[in-house]
Amino acid sequence: MEKKWWQSEIVYQIYPKSFQDSNGDGIGDLNGITSRLDYLADLGITCIWISPIFKSPMADNGYDISDYFDIAKEFGTMEDFKVLMAEAKARGIKVLLDLVVNHSSDEHPWFQAALADPQSKYRGYYIFKESAERPNNWRSIFGGSVWEKLPNEDVYYYHTFHKKQPDLNWENAELREEVYQMITQWLELGIAGFRIDAITFIKKDLSFQSIEPDGVDGLAKCTKVSRNQPGIEVFLKELNERCFKPYDAVTVAEAPGVEYDQLDEFIGEDGFFSMIFDFKAADLDVVSGSEWFKPVQWKPKDLFDKFKDSQLAIQKVGWGAPFIENHDQNRATTKYLKEAEKNPKAAKALALMYFNLYGTPFIYQGQEIGMINFNREGLESFDDISSIDQYHRGMAEGLSSGEALAVINYRSRDNARTPMQWDDSQYVGFSTVAPWLAITEQSLERSVADQIHDEQSLWYFYKKLIALKKMPSCETLVYGQIAFVDLENPEVFAYRRFDEKSSYLTLVNLSNQEVEFPLENPIVDILIENGGMSLSHRHVTLPPYGATLLKETTNGNY
Ligand code: GLC
């Protein structure tokens, strides 16, 4: 495969509301991000993806856009954005924005115009259905019907997510044209590309027939008929040809519902996107991404198998986007390490587990200092609309209120959205006033200030991993093929990155027991380890949660 510029990037995701407040209103902002660019440069990342910064009523924290051309007032101004761009560029950091075009806010002027006048062309920009009752039984992702009735007409509009997020009608060519112009305008400002939100929802089954209910509410999850439907390829191809290709922009799509045998179409040589996120490893603990109240028991081997299947499928056709956290997930420490969530050594093992997988690695803010989940006492302490829905759905499906609370405490998206922990001051260096969402740790164990000067810290471990990946002599860690080593021990993960020149072996012990790992090839170098490993001629012994990256001699037999 021909090398692409974005394959050697290391991306850091910023959730702007929670990263750094610069003006003392308790809400993060663009100037806050700019003020932390030196921090990011020091960590070594090469690219930031900023979750939506556009004007929004913030029903879903910016994933509900009311003006695609303006910046949310909480986050600053267009001028601030330009300064951020220039300062990032000066540090060699590229910028990705979040493209949310499955839906807009209901406060977008298009939607407002559509509501005001049934004859308006903007009715065609959204999905309206004349009907005396709800047009079908599809359930939206954030709960309740996908249909919302207009107050004074027998007309409903469609929303995949919240009712404040009406879906744009991609069947309408004029709407698509407006979307493409908007995308081009942002690319003209010098951004490197986009993370693309919920893009597999843009095509619906146009019969809009009811389907077999799957819950006590009599509704059925809309994904079955509204996600990655036949015909979507026409829109996605056009989007790529018109917007991304001319700018050589990188795109990483949130594309749930894409099966491994469809990857070629999505991320192959002439695919719609540069990369897509695969959520199978992130969602291994729940029946499906949006139904948290149905937990699934899992073991380390299940996690390793998810990574393995995903990586092998991706490697066949394109390029991956490995990650363990984002703004929709609970913290990886809590999810994957359970009772060891606060153990820095175990958090380092998680870092090694995914960081050198095949693809461009993504790090989510706070992951580099091992931030953990936050337990809330009651429903009123949650901000995330999805958590509130899951609480009620859990109860409707038979959970007690305590059980429903436990479910959302564990899985809430708010876990990832608490303020970034910069130091141990009252508001953890995030703000000078009480932040919009409570801080995870009142007595702070994990902060940037604590870790940044400590060479044994998790932060430093990430810094070293990033530095290794950027070393020209370690190019194989970027471009090399991946192969997984089948092990008898189900709690150890092992993979190789290799090419004709070099071979690197990652070994990760996710158990609280010491393990011994037989070596196939002599080791020439220990690139990194998280402490306590011992190496003999034929074996590596890893302590509980031990992990290492080794350079081995190649024998050309892989
Ligand atoms: C994506 C975003 C999520 C948002 C949803 C609706 O899944 O990652 O945060 O709530 O789309 O835009």
XYZ file of C-alpha atoms and ligand atoms in Angstrom:
570
model
C 0.000 0.000 0.000
C 1.193 3.507 -0.819
C 2.121 5.507 2.318
C -0.258 8.307 3.297
C 0.664 11.366 5.354
C -1.864 10.600 8.072
C -0.571 7.101 8.771
C 2.270 8.396 10.929
C 0.147 10.833 12.963
C -0.607 10.416 16.653
C -3.983 11.943 17.394
C -5.138 13.427 20.698
C -8.866 13.978 21.185
C -10.032 17.080 22.997
C -13.512 17.463 24.427
C -13.503 21.273 24.464
C -16.040 21.737 27.227
C -13.807 19.816 29.666
C -10.228 20.473 28.614
C -9.253 23.952 29.828
C -11.290 26.994 30.827
C -9.519 30.278 30.070
C -12.163 32.860 31.030
C -13.419 31.648 34.394
C -16.927 30.535 33.409
C -16.373 26.901 34.369
C -16.529 25.782 30.734
C -13.529 24.841 28.623
C -12.836 26.930 25.525
C -10.651 27.465 22.478
C -8.227 29.828 24.206
C -7.879 27.181 26.893
C -6.860 24.661 24.247
C -4.382 27.138 22.769
C -2.853 27.666 26.193
C -2.221 23.924 26.472
C -0.622 23.417 23.077
C 2.848 23.404 24.644
C 1.690 20.612 26.913
C 0.485 18.629 23.909
C 3.673 19.294 21.976
C 5.651 18.100 24.985
C 3.625 14.899 25.125
C 4.560 14.492 21.483
C 1.229 14.099 19.740
C 1.091 15.427 16.176
C -2.584 16.113 15.624
C -5.623 17.106 17.672
C -9.228 16.192 17.006
C -11.517 18.669 18.721
C -15.089 17.529 19.412
C -17.654 20.031 18.010
C -16.895 23.710 18.621
C -19.747 25.151 16.551
C -22.681 27.240 17.696
C -25.066 24.985 19.559
C -27.754 24.976 22.246
C -25.613 22.177 23.757
C -28.390 19.657 24.285
C -25.746 17.091 23.356
C -22.701 19.242 24.161
C -22.179 20.519 20.656
C -23.278 17.450 18.688
C -26.382 19.541 17.975
C -25.215 22.350 15.714
C -27.283 25.464 15.106
C -24.730 27.250 12.909
C -22.024 25.340 11.049
C -20.145 28.547 10.269
C -19.896 30.005 13.745
C -18.165 29.059 16.998
C -20.191 28.294 20.139
C -20.143 31.362 22.343
C -19.028 29.277 25.346
C -15.960 28.224 23.363
C -14.943 31.595 21.931
C -14.912 33.265 18.550
C -13.776 32.639 15.001
C -10.793 34.819 15.815
C -9.878 32.503 18.712
C -10.138 29.573 16.338
C -7.754 31.200 13.881
C -5.280 31.865 16.684
C -5.562 28.230 17.770
C -4.879 27.126 14.186
C -1.821 29.358 13.873
C -0.403 28.355 17.252
C -0.969 24.675 16.528
C 0.744 25.045 13.180
C 3.701 26.772 14.811
C 4.149 23.639 16.926
C 3.691 21.230 14.048
C 0.282 20.101 15.347
C -2.475 19.480 12.832
C -6.135 20.077 13.617
C -9.125 17.836 12.915
C -12.663 19.085 13.506
C -15.787 17.059 14.184
C -18.209 16.884 11.277
C -21.787 16.382 12.448
C -23.981 16.137 9.367
C -26.383 13.312 10.084
C -28.406 15.884 11.986
C -28.415 19.526 13.004
C -29.897 21.205 16.024
C -33.621 21.922 15.989
C -32.481 25.516 16.543
C -30.683 25.604 13.199
C -32.240 28.291 10.921
C -33.031 25.612 8.315
C -35.144 23.695 10.799
C -36.712 26.849 12.156
C -37.650 27.897 8.599
C -39.066 24.428 7.961
C -41.248 24.699 11.072
C -42.426 28.214 10.264
C -43.696 27.422 6.777
C -44.897 24.045 5.483
C -44.228 25.287 1.933
C -40.642 26.215 2.719
C -37.941 24.379 0.742
C -36.366 23.621 4.130
C -39.049 21.012 4.804
C -37.092 19.015 2.242
C -33.868 19.403 4.231
C -35.289 17.255 7.044
C -37.520 14.196 7.228
C -41.127 15.194 7.800
C -44.079 12.793 7.525
C -47.720 13.735 7.440
C -49.536 11.382 9.734
C -52.186 11.461 12.415
C -50.091 9.122 14.547
C -46.475 8.136 15.006
C -45.335 6.892 11.553
C -43.593 3.754 12.880
C -42.162 2.073 15.980
C -38.476 2.846 15.595
C -36.653 3.796 18.800
C -34.143 6.626 18.774
C -30.620 6.167 20.139
C -31.292 8.460 23.090
C -34.662 6.868 23.861
C -38.309 7.174 22.855
C -39.625 7.243 19.302
C -37.526 8.609 16.446
C -40.601 10.713 15.608
C -41.573 13.984 17.220
C -44.921 15.585 16.467
C -45.168 19.219 15.423
C -47.397 21.172 17.807
C -50.010 22.453 15.345
C -49.961 19.972 12.482
C -50.440 16.258 11.954
C -46.825 16.108 10.933
C -43.870 14.331 12.539
C -40.147 14.850 12.078
C -37.443 12.217 12.358
C -34.505 12.160 14.791
C -32.021 9.295 15.126
C -30.678 10.786 18.352
C -32.420 13.341 20.600
C -35.508 15.283 19.533
C -33.314 18.374 19.540
C -31.220 16.697 16.812
C -33.480 16.380 13.724
C -31.924 14.302 10.937
C -30.868 16.046 7.765
C -32.433 14.545 4.655
C -29.515 13.318 2.570
C -31.934 12.289 -0.201
C -32.239 16.024 -0.948
C -29.544 17.146 -3.414
C -29.792 20.796 -2.445
C -29.145 19.958 1.204
C -26.138 17.830 0.246
C -24.785 20.729 -1.778
C -25.018 23.061 1.236
C -23.261 20.496 3.404
C -20.420 20.149 0.884
C -19.941 23.896 0.704
C -19.768 24.113 4.464
C -17.156 21.332 4.631
C -15.063 23.013 1.960
C -15.156 26.282 3.817
C -13.594 24.680 6.910
C -10.998 22.841 4.863
C -10.070 26.176 3.291
C -9.174 27.409 6.781
C -6.383 24.873 6.862
C -7.722 22.049 8.971
C -6.207 18.656 8.146
C -9.499 16.793 8.057
C -12.416 15.556 10.094
C -13.624 13.011 12.524
C -17.063 12.282 11.109
C -19.982 11.785 13.435
C -22.578 9.001 13.154
C -22.199 8.966 9.396
C -23.681 5.538 8.766
C -27.085 6.897 9.823
C -27.521 9.194 6.817
C -29.392 6.556 4.798
C -32.675 5.145 6.115
C -34.891 2.325 4.919
C -37.244 4.597 3.008
C -40.220 2.286 3.431
C -40.289 3.433 7.064
C -42.143 0.216 7.996
C -42.525 -0.772 11.635
C -40.417 -3.726 12.721
C -40.547 -6.405 15.424
C -40.448 -4.654 18.843
C -37.417 -5.427 21.025
C -38.296 -3.744 24.320
C -41.112 -3.284 26.799
C -41.772 0.124 25.237
C -43.059 -1.662 22.099
C -40.387 0.036 20.050
C -37.476 -1.414 18.090
C -33.965 -0.100 17.898
C -33.741 2.072 14.778
C -30.260 0.875 13.883
C -31.730 -2.208 12.248
C -33.327 -0.116 9.495
C -31.539 3.196 9.621
C -27.839 2.401 9.838
C -25.570 1.538 6.921
C -28.519 0.876 4.617
C -28.140 -0.037 0.942
C -27.670 3.079 -1.140
C -25.495 4.847 1.444
C -22.503 4.268 -0.833
C -23.850 6.842 -3.296
C -23.793 9.604 -0.655
C -20.486 8.582 0.870
C -18.720 8.421 -2.477
C -20.044 11.821 -3.464
C -19.010 13.277 -0.099
C -15.482 11.989 -0.521
C -15.121 13.041 -4.155
C -16.546 16.488 -3.615
C -15.012 17.380 -0.258
C -12.146 15.295 1.038
C -10.221 14.100 -1.992
C -9.494 17.558 -3.417
C -7.849 18.551 -0.121
C -6.107 15.250 0.613
C -7.949 15.567 3.930
C -7.833 12.802 6.487
C -11.176 11.391 7.576
C -11.913 9.085 10.432
C -15.493 8.053 10.525
C -17.703 6.955 13.331
C -19.306 4.271 11.223
C -21.132 1.744 13.383
C -22.833 -1.070 11.518
C -20.078 -1.622 8.965
C -19.253 -5.334 8.828
C -15.703 -6.529 8.295
C -16.540 -7.796 4.814
C -17.561 -4.250 3.841
C -14.333 -2.634 4.996
C -12.859 -2.496 1.525
C -15.642 -0.196 0.374
C -15.200 2.056 3.402
C -11.422 2.180 3.915
C -9.916 0.311 0.978
C -7.675 1.903 -1.658
C -10.585 3.933 -3.041
C -12.666 3.848 0.132
C -15.019 6.534 1.398
C -12.790 7.372 4.398
C -9.151 7.192 5.492
C -10.087 5.195 8.579
C -13.102 4.185 10.614
C -13.335 3.513 14.330
C -14.171 -0.053 15.242
C -16.158 -0.116 18.504
C -16.174 -3.855 19.108
C -13.405 -3.760 21.728
C -14.762 -0.604 23.377
C -18.271 -2.035 23.629
C -17.383 -5.579 24.641
C -18.971 -5.056 28.067
C -22.503 -4.261 26.843
C -24.922 -5.998 24.481
C -24.713 -3.112 22.083
C -23.192 0.336 22.315
C -26.368 2.101 23.308
C -27.945 -0.437 25.655
C -25.875 -0.151 28.791
C -28.433 -1.823 31.010
C -27.612 -5.171 29.401
C -24.077 -5.843 30.659
C -21.987 -8.676 29.241
C -19.441 -10.625 31.275
C -16.065 -10.740 29.572
C -12.513 -11.946 30.122
C -9.198 -10.523 28.858
C -9.163 -13.126 26.080
C -12.449 -11.719 24.727
C -10.899 -8.266 24.572
C -7.776 -9.555 22.841
C -9.877 -11.485 20.332
C -11.867 -8.361 19.463
C -8.676 -6.443 18.746
C -7.262 -9.353 16.805
C -10.308 -9.918 14.576
C -10.629 -6.204 13.929
C -6.980 -5.691 13.115
C -6.693 -8.646 10.785
C -9.790 -7.536 8.885
C -8.525 -3.945 8.640
C -5.015 -4.909 7.615
C -6.357 -6.821 4.612
C -7.767 -3.703 3.005
C -6.765 -0.461 4.679
C -5.676 1.367 7.799
C -6.873 1.301 11.427
C -7.651 3.877 14.113
C -6.867 2.098 17.401
C -8.236 3.699 20.562
C -9.316 2.702 24.074
C -11.216 5.852 25.082
C -13.309 8.660 23.666
C -15.978 11.093 24.840
C -18.746 8.455 24.554
C -17.016 5.766 26.603
C -16.377 5.202 30.261
C -12.730 5.394 31.282
C -10.572 2.510 30.012
C -8.922 2.128 33.428
C -12.264 1.374 35.081
C -13.663 -0.646 32.192
C -10.721 -2.888 31.404
C -8.851 -3.000 34.732
C -11.829 -3.192 37.107
C -10.446 -3.372 40.682
C -6.990 -2.393 39.366
C -8.332 0.865 37.888
C -6.008 2.988 40.008
C -2.908 0.888 39.424
C -0.547 2.944 37.212
C 1.318 -0.142 36.165
C -1.889 -1.708 34.872
C -2.766 1.530 33.052
C 0.632 1.354 31.347
C -0.192 -2.199 30.283
C -3.374 -0.877 28.643
C -1.335 1.754 26.839
C 1.026 -0.868 25.446
C -1.854 -3.179 24.607
C -3.292 -0.873 21.964
C -0.756 1.793 21.096
C 1.252 -0.124 18.520
C -1.647 -1.881 16.893
C -1.885 -1.406 13.126
C -3.167 2.093 12.397
C -3.022 5.672 13.623
C -3.345 5.679 17.429
C -5.823 7.969 19.181
C -5.443 9.172 22.785
C -8.363 10.770 24.614
C -7.755 13.639 27.047
C -6.976 12.377 30.538
C -6.184 8.869 29.343
C -2.496 9.794 29.525
C -2.779 10.396 33.280
C -5.012 7.390 33.955
C -8.244 9.201 34.813
C -10.916 6.892 36.196
C -14.732 6.740 36.304
C -16.689 8.963 38.655
C -19.477 7.664 40.880
C -22.547 9.910 41.198
C -25.083 9.709 44.038
C -28.238 10.378 42.042
C -29.694 10.936 38.595
C -29.692 14.710 39.079
C -25.883 14.729 39.006
C -25.751 13.497 35.413
C -25.502 15.835 32.447
C -25.426 13.352 29.557
C -28.842 12.897 27.906
C -28.029 9.337 27.050
C -27.328 8.411 30.699
C -30.690 9.778 31.775
C -32.472 7.759 29.089
C -30.580 4.589 29.991
C -31.571 4.988 33.637
C -35.259 5.106 32.717
C -34.997 2.333 30.164
C -33.153 0.153 32.662
C -35.975 0.617 35.160
C -38.640 -0.045 32.515
C -36.816 -3.276 31.679
C -36.968 -4.406 35.316
C -33.959 -2.949 37.131
C -34.419 -1.357 40.555
C -33.516 2.335 40.805
C -30.278 1.383 42.591
C -29.365 -1.060 39.849
C -30.198 1.448 37.124
C -28.053 4.040 38.867
C -25.172 1.577 39.115
C -25.448 0.818 35.404
C -25.247 4.438 34.359
C -22.578 5.277 36.898
C -20.430 2.619 35.360
C -21.198 3.373 31.697
C -22.150 7.039 31.596
C -20.500 9.187 28.981
C -20.058 11.736 31.763
C -17.212 9.557 33.032
C -15.093 10.770 30.129
C -16.358 14.325 30.298
C -15.262 15.415 33.763
C -12.687 18.224 33.750
C -9.128 17.423 32.757
C -7.045 17.075 35.921
C -4.129 19.463 35.490
C -3.036 19.960 39.097
C -4.214 19.566 42.693
C -5.694 23.036 43.150
C -9.359 23.398 44.084
C -10.643 23.147 40.524
C -7.781 20.936 39.358
C -6.266 23.667 37.178
C -9.202 23.366 34.803
C -10.941 26.535 35.951
C -10.993 29.168 38.662
C -14.655 28.451 39.461
C -16.757 25.329 39.952
C -16.774 23.531 36.586
C -19.911 22.708 34.589
C -19.501 19.045 35.503
C -18.143 17.812 38.821
C -14.501 16.818 39.032
C -13.832 13.073 39.225
C -11.411 13.069 42.112
C -11.916 15.379 45.022
C -8.721 14.208 46.670
C -6.573 14.148 43.623
C -4.405 11.114 42.923
C -3.965 11.649 39.202
C -2.927 14.975 37.702
C -0.670 16.276 34.978
C 1.401 18.300 37.462
C 2.048 15.162 39.484
C 3.159 13.055 36.579
C 4.873 15.341 34.142
C 8.192 15.427 36.007
C 8.116 11.841 37.169
C 9.861 9.523 34.752
C 8.030 6.557 36.257
C 4.590 8.025 35.632
C 1.926 6.877 33.208
C 2.196 10.263 31.469
C 5.878 9.678 30.891
C 5.151 6.187 29.649
C 2.826 7.635 26.985
C 5.441 10.223 26.112
C 7.993 7.462 25.571
C 5.583 5.341 23.522
C 4.872 8.334 21.310
C 8.562 9.157 20.940
C 9.345 5.573 19.948
C 6.646 5.531 17.324
C 8.050 8.735 15.845
C 11.644 7.492 15.620
C 12.677 6.884 12.006
C 14.505 3.745 13.154
C 11.188 2.372 14.498
C 9.269 2.933 11.269
C 8.191 -0.687 11.374
C 5.982 0.211 14.353
C 4.059 2.491 12.021
C 4.023 0.735 8.681
C 4.906 -2.864 9.508
C 2.394 -5.661 9.218
C 0.725 -7.060 12.290
C 0.535 -10.691 13.362
C -0.885 -12.076 16.589
C 0.825 -14.734 18.652
C -1.515 -17.438 19.885
C -0.845 -18.113 23.521
C -2.040 -20.722 25.947
C -2.402 -18.134 28.668
C -5.706 -16.324 27.974
C -4.638 -13.306 30.006
C -1.614 -12.415 27.915
C -1.819 -10.444 24.695
C 1.023 -10.705 22.198
C 1.493 -9.229 18.758
C 4.271 -8.493 16.326
C 4.808 -5.555 14.014
C 7.284 -6.542 11.351
C 8.684 -6.046 7.883
C 11.739 -7.383 6.066
C 14.053 -5.270 8.241
C 12.748 -5.444 11.790
C 10.377 -7.164 14.144
C 8.841 -5.848 17.365
C 7.003 -7.918 19.895
C 4.420 -6.432 22.269
C 3.616 -8.527 25.342
C 0.918 -7.558 27.799
C -0.101 -9.424 30.934
C -3.585 -8.298 31.988
C -3.745 -10.599 35.003
C -2.721 -10.115 38.616
C -0.447 -13.172 38.379
C 3.133 -13.454 37.194
C 3.376 -15.109 33.763
C 6.162 -16.635 31.777
C 6.269 -16.212 28.044
C 8.442 -18.450 25.829
C 10.531 -16.582 23.273
C 10.701 -17.738 19.670
C 13.458 -15.342 18.642
C 16.416 -13.780 20.451
C 15.702 -10.316 21.804
C 17.981 -7.506 20.706
C 16.479 -4.617 22.624
C 13.895 -3.771 25.299
C 12.263 -0.633 23.951
C 9.974 -0.055 26.878
C 8.567 -1.965 29.850
C 6.421 -1.037 32.803
C 8.615 -2.521 35.540
C 9.606 -5.841 37.025
C 10.089 -7.834 33.842
C 12.879 -10.370 33.637
C 14.381 -11.687 30.479
C 16.320 -14.916 30.068
C 17.595 -16.596 26.977
C 14.331 -18.330 26.205
C 11.728 -16.637 28.340
C 10.263 -13.355 29.402
C 8.733 -13.272 32.857
C 6.124 -10.582 33.320
C 4.904 -9.563 36.785
C 1.183 -8.909 37.407
C 0.106 -6.336 34.781
C 3.596 -6.405 33.284
C 3.959 -5.260 29.703
C 6.803 -4.692 27.308
C 7.789 -3.878 23.760
C 10.787 -5.852 22.551
C 12.849 -5.754 19.411
C 13.665 -9.257 18.249
C 15.858 -10.716 15.566
C 13.878 -11.511 12.470
C 13.976 -14.956 10.990
C 11.893 -14.084 7.987
C 9.328 -16.715 8.893
C 6.372 -14.638 9.847
C -21.861 10.375 18.074
C -21.090 11.209 19.067
C -21.892 11.359 20.308
C -23.177 12.060 19.940
C -23.913 11.350 18.812
C -24.955 12.230 18.218
O -22.081 9.099 18.522
O -19.836 10.625 19.305
O -21.230 12.038 21.322
O -24.001 12.105 21.072
O -23.057 11.015 17.755
O -24.366 13.275 17.514
